[in-house]
C-alpha positions as a Markdown table, in Angstrom:
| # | Residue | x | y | z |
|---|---|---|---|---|
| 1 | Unk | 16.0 | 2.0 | -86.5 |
| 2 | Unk | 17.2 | 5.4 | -88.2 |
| 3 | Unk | 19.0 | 4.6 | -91.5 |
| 4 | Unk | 22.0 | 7.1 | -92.2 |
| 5 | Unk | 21.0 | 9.2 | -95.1 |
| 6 | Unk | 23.2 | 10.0 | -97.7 |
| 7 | Unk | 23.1 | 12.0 | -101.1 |
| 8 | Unk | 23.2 | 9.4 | -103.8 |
| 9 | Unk | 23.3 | 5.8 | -103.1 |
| 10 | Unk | 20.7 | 4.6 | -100.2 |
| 11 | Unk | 21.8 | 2.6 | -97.2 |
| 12 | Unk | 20.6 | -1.1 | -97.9 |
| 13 | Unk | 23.1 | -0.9 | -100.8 |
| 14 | Unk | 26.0 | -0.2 | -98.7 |
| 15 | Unk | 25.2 | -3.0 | -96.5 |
| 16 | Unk | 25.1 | -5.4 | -99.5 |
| 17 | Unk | 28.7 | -4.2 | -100.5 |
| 18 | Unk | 29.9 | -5.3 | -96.6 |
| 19 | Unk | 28.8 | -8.5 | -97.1 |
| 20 | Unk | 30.2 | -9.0 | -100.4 |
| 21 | Unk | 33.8 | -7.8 | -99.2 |
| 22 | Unk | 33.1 | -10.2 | -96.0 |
| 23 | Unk | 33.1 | -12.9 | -98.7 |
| 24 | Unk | 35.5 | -12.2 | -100.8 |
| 25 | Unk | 37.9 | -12.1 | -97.3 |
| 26 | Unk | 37.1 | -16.0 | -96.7 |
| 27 | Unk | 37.5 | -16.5 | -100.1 |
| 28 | Unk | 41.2 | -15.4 | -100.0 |
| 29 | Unk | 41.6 | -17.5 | -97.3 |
| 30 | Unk | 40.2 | -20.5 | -98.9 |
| 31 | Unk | 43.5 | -21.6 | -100.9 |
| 32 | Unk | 45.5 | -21.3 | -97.5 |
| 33 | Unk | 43.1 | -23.9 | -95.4 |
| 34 | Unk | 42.6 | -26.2 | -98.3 |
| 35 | Unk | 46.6 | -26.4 | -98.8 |
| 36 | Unk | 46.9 | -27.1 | -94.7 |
| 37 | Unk | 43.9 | -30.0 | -95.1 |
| 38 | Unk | 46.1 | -31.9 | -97.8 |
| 39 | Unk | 49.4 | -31.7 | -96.1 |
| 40 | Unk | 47.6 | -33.3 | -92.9 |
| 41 | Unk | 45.8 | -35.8 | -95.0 |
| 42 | Unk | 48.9 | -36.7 | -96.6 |
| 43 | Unk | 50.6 | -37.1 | -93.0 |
| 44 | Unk | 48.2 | -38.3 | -91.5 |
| 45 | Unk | 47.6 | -41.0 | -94.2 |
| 46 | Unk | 50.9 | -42.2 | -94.6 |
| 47 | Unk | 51.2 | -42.5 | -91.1 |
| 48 | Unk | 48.5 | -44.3 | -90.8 |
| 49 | Unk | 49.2 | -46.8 | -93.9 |
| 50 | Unk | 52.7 | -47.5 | -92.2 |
| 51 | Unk | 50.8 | -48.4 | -88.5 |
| 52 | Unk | 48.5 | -51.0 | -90.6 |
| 53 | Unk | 51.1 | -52.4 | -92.9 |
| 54 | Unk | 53.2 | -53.3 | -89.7 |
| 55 | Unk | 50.2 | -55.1 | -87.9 |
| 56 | Unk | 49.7 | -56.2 | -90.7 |
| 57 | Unk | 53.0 | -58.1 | -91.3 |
| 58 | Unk | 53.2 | -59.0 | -87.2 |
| 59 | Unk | 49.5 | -60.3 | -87.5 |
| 60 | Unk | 50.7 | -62.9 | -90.6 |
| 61 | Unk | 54.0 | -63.7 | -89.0 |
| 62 | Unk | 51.8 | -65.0 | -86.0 |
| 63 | Unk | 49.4 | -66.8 | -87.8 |
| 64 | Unk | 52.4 | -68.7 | -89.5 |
| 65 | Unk | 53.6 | -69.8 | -86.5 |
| 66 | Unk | 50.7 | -70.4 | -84.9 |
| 67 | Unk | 49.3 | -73.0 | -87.9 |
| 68 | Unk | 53.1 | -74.8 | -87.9 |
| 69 | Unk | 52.6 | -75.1 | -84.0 |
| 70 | Unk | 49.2 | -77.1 | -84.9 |
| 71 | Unk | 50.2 | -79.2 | -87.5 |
| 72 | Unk | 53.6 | -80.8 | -85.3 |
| 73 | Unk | 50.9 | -81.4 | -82.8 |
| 74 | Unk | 48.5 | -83.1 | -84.9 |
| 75 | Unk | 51.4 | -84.9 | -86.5 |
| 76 | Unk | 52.2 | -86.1 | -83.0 |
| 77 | Unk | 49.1 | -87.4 | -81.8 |
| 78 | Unk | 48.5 | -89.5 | -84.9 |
| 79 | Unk | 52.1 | -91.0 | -84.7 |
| 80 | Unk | 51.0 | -91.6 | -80.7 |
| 81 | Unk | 47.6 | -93.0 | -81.7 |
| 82 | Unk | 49.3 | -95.3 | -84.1 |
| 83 | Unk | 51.9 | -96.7 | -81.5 |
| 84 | Unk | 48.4 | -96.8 | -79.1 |
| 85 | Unk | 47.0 | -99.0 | -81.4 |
| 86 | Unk | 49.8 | -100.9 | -82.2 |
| 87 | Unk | 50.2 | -101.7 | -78.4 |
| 88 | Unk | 46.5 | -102.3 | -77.5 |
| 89 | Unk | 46.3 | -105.4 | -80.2 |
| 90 | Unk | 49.7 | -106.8 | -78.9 |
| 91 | Unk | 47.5 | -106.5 | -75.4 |
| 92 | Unk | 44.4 | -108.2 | -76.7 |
| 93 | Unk | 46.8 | -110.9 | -77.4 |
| 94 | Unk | 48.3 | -111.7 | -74.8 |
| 95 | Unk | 45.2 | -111.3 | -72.8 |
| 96 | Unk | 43.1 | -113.7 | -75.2 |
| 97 | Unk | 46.2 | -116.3 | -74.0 |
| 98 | Unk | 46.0 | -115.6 | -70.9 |
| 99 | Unk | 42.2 | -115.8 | -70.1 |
| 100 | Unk | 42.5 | -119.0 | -72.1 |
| 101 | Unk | 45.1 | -120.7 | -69.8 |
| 102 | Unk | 42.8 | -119.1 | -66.9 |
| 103 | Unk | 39.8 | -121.0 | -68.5 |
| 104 | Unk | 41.8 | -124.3 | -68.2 |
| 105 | Unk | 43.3 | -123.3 | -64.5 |
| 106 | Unk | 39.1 | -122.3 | -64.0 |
| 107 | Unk | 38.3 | -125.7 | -65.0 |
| 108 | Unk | 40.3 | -128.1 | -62.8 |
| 109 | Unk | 39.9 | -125.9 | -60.1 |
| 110 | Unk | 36.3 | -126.6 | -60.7 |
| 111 | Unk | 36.7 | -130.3 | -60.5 |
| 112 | Unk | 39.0 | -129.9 | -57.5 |
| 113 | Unk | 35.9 | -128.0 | -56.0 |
| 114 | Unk | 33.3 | -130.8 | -56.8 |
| 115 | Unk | 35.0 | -132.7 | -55.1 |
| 116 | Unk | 36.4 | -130.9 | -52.4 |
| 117 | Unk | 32.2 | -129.9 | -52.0 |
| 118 | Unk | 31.6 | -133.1 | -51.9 |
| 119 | Unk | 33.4 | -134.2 | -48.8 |
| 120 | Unk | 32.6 | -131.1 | -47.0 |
| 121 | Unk | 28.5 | -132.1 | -47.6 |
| 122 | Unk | 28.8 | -135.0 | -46.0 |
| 123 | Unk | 31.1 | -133.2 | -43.4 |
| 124 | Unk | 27.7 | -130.8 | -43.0 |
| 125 | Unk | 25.7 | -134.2 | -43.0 |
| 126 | Unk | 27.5 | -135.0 | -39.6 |
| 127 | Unk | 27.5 | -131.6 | -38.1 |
| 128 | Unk | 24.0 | -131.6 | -38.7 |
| 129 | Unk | 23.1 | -134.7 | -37.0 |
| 130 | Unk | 25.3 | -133.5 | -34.2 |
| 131 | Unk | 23.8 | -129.9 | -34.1 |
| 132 | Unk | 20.1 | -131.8 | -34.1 |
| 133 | Unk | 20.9 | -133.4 | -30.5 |
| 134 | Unk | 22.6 | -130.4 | -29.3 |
| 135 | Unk | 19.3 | -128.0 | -30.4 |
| 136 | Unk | 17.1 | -131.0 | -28.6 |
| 137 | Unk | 19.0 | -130.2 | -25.7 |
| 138 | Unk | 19.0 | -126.5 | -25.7 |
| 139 | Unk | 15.3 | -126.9 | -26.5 |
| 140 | Unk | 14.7 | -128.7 | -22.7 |
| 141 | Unk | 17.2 | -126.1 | -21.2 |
| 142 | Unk | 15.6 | -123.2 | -22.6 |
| 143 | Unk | 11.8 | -124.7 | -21.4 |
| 144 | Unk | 13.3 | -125.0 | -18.1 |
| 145 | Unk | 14.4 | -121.2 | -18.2 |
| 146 | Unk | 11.1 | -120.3 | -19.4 |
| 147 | Unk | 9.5 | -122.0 | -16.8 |
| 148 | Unk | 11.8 | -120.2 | -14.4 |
| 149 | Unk | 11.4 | -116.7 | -16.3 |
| 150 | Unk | 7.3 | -117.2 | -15.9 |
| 151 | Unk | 7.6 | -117.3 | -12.0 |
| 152 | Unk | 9.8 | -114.5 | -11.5 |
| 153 | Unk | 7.7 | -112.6 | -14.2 |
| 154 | Unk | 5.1 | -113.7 | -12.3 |
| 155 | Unk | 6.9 | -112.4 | -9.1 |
| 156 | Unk | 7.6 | -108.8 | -11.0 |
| 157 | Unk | 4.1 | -108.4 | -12.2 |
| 158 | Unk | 3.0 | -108.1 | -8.8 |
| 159 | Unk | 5.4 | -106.0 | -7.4 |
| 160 | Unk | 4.9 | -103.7 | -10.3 |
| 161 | Unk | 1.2 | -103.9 | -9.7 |
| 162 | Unk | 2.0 | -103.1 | -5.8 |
| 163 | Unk | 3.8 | -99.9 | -6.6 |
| 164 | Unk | 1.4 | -99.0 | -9.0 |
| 165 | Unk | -1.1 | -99.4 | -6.8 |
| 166 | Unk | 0.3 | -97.6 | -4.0 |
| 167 | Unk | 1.4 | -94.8 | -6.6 |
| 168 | Unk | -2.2 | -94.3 | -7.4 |
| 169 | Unk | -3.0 | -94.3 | -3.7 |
| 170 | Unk | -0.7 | -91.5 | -3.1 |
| 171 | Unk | -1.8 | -89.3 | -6.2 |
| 172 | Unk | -5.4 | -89.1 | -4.7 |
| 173 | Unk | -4.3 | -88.2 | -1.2 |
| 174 | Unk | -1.9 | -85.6 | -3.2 |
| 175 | Unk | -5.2 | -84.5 | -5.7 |
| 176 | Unk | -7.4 | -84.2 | -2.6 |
| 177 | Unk | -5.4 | -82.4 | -0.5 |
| 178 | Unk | -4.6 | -79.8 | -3.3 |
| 179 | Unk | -8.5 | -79.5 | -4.4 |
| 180 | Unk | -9.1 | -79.0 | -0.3 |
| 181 | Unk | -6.5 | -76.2 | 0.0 |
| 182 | Unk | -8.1 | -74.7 | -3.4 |
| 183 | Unk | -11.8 | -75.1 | -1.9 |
| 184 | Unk | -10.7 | -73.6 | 1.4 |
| 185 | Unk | -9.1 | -71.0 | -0.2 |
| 186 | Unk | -12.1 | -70.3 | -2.2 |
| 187 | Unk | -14.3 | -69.7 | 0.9 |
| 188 | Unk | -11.9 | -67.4 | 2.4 |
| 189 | Unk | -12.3 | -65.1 | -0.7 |
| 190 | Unk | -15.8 | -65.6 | -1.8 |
| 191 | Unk | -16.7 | -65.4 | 1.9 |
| 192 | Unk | -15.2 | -62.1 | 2.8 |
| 193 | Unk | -17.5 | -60.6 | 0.6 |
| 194 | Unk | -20.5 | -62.4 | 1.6 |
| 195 | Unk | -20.2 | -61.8 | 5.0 |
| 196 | Unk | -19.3 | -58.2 | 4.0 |
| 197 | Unk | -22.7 | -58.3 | 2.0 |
| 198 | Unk | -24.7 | -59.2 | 4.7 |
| 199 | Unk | -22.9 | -56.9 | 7.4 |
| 200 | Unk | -24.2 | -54.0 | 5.0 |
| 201 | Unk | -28.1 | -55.7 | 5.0 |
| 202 | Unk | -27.9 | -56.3 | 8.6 |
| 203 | Unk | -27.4 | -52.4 | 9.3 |
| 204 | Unk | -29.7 | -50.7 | 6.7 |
| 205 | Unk | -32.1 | -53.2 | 8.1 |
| 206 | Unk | -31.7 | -52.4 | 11.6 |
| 207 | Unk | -31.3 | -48.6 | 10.1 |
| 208 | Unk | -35.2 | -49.0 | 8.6 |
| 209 | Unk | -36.3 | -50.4 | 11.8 |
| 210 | Unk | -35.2 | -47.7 | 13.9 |
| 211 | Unk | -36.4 | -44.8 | 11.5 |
| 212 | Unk | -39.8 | -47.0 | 11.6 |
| 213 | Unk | -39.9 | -46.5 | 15.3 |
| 214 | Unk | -39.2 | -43.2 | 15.6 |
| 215 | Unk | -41.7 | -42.2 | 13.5 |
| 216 | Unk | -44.8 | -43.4 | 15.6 |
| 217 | Unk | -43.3 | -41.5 | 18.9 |
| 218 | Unk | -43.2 | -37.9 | 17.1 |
| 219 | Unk | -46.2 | -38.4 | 16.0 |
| 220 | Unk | -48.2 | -39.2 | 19.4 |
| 221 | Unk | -45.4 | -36.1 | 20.6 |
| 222 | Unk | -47.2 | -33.7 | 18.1 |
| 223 | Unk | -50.4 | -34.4 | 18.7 |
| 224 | Unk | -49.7 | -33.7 | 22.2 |
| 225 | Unk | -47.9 | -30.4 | 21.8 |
| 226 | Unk | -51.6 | -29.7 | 19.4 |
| 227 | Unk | -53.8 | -30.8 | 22.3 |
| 228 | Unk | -51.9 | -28.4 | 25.1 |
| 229 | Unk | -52.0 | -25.2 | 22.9 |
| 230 | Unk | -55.7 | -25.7 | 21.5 |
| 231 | Unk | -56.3 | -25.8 | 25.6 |
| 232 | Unk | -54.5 | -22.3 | 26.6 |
| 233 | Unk | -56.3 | -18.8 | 25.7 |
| 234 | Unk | -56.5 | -16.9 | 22.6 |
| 235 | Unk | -53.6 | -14.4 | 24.1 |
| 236 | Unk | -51.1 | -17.4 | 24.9 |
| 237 | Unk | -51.8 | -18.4 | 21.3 |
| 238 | Unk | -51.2 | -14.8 | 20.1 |
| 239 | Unk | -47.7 | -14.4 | 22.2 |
| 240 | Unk | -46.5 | -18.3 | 21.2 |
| 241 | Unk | -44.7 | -19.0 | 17.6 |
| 242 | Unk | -46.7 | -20.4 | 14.5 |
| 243 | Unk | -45.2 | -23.7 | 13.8 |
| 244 | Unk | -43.3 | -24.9 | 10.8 |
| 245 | Unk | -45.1 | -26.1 | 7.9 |
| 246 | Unk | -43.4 | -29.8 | 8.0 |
| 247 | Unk | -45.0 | -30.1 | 11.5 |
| 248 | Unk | -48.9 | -28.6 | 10.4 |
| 249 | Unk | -48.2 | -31.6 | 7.9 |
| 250 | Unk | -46.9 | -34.4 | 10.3 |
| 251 | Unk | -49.8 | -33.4 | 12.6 |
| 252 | Unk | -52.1 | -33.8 | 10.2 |
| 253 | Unk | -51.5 | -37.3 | 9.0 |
| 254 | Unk | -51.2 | -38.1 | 12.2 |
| 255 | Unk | -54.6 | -37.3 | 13.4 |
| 256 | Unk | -56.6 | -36.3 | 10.7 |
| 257 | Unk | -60.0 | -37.2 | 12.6 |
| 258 | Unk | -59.4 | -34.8 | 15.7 |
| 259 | Unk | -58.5 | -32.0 | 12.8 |
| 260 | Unk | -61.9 | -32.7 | 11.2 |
| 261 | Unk | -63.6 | -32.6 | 14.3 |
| 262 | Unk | -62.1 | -29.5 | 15.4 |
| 263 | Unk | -63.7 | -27.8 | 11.8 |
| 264 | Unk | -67.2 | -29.3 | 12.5 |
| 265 | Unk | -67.2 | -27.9 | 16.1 |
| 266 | Unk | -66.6 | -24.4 | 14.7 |
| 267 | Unk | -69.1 | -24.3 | 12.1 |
| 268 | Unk | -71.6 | -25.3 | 14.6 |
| 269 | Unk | -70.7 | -22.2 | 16.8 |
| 270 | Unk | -70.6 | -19.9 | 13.7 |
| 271 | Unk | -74.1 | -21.2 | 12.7 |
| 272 | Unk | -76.1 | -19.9 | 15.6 |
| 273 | Unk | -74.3 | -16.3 | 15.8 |
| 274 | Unk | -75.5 | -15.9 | 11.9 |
| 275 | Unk | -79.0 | -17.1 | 12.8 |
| 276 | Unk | -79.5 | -14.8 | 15.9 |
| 277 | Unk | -78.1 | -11.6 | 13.6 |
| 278 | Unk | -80.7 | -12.7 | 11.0 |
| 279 | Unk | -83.8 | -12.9 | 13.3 |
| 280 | Unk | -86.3 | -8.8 | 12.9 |
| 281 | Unk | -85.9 | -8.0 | 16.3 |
| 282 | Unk | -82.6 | -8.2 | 16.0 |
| 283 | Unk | -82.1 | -5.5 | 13.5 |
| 284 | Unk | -84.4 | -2.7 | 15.4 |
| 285 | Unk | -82.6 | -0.6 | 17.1 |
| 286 | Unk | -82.6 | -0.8 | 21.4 |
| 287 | Unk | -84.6 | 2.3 | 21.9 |
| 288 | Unk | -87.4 | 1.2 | 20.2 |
| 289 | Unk | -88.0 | -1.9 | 22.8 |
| 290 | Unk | -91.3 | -1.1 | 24.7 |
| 291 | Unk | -90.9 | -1.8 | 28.4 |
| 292 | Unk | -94.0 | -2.6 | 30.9 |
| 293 | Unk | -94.7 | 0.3 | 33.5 |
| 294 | Unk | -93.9 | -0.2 | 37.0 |
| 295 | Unk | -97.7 | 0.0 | 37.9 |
| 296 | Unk | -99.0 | -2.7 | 35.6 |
């Protein structure tokens, strides 16, 4: 920040002498806001002092009438209690007369009854001599119906017994014939695949039988074919084709005696050409042979 120079007084004091006039400004206002403040207290309070004085006055009024209201009520329930009272013992005494005349009506009414009770047991006395005979009788009735409710309960028991039986009778021909339509059912599907099973061992049986077979008759053809061109001469040997491995092998195995026999026989003709070419007479030359004169 550049300060603005002057000749004789430096800046900082010319900033304290704005802020000084700034106050003295709101001071000068000061008297002004302070008047406005009273004048609205003083409205503002009176105003206010006039809205609680009248609820004030309208509250009291109220409560006057309200507590007058109260009192004529209390003063008319204790005036009806009173009469209440007043009634309720004129009551008890006419009711104390009355149950005592009912007492006195109670009693001869009792008396009345004794002997009113009394006729009317010996009354019961007869009926109950007369009920006795009648319940003999029922008794022999009823033993007579018993007798004939045993036989037909009798009679039911067996028909009951009959249908039972025959019920039973046709629950096992029903069971039976629903287990023999399970069981045949049963075979059907276990014994598609059984038979299916054994159709497939039948034919890779027969299959091994018939590869077993064969076999034997190349074999014997091979040796054959071997015999025939060991017979021919060394040129039809020359001009014919050289068999297949797989065949030298098959011949083989299936005479390996005549193969062994074939060696030996040509080892025996090798042996004597070596010994004749090893003999001294052998290696001299042909001119050297003396030959007998004619003469001799």
């Amino acid at each position: 920040m550049t300060q603005p120079k002057t000749n004789r007084i430096p800046a900082p004091i010319y900033a304290a002498a704005g802020a000084g006039d700034l106050a003295l400004e709101q001071l000068r206002k000061l008297p002004t806001v302070v008047a406005e403040l009273r004048e609205r207290v003083a409205s503002d309070g009176s105003r206010v002092a006039n809205d609680l004085g009248g609820k004030a006055v309208v509250a009291g009024f109220e409560l006057r009438q309200k507590a007058n209201e109260k009192l004529r009520n209390a003063n008319l329930t204790a005036e009806s209690l009173r009469r209440n009272a007043d009634l309720n013992r004129l009551r008890e005494a006419a009711d104390l007369k009355r149950l005592r005349e009912a007492a006195d009506l109670n009693r001869l009414r009792e008396a009345a009854d004794l002997d009113r009770l009394r006729e009317v047991a010996d009354f019961n006395r007869l009926r109950e001599a007369a009920d006795l005979d009648r319940l003999r009788e029922s008794a022999d009735f009823n033993r007579l119906r018993q007798a004939a409710d045993l036989d037909r309960l009798r009679g039911l028991a067996a028909r009951n017994a009959a249908v039972v039986v025959a019920g039973a009778h046709a629950a096992q021909e029903r069971a039976l014939a629903v287990y023999s339509k399970l069981v045949t059912r049963g075979e059907r599907a276990v014994g598609t695949g059984v038979l299916e099973a054994a159709d497939t061992v039948n034919a890779d049986i027969e299959a091994t039988q018939a590869s077993v077979q064969a076999a034997p008759a190349t074999t014997e053809a091979a040796a054959t074919t071997e015999m025939a061109t060991t017979k021919k001469p060394a040129a039809s040997v020359e001009s014919a084709e050289v068999p297949s491995p797989a065949e030298v092998a098959e011949i083989a195995q299936a005479k390996p005696a005549a193969a062994k026999k074939a060696t030996r026989a040509k080892a025996t003709t090798r042996q004597p050409a070596a010994k004749r070419t090893a003999t001294p007479s052998a290696k001299l030359p042909g001119a050297t042979k003396r030959t007998r004169p004619a003469a001799e």
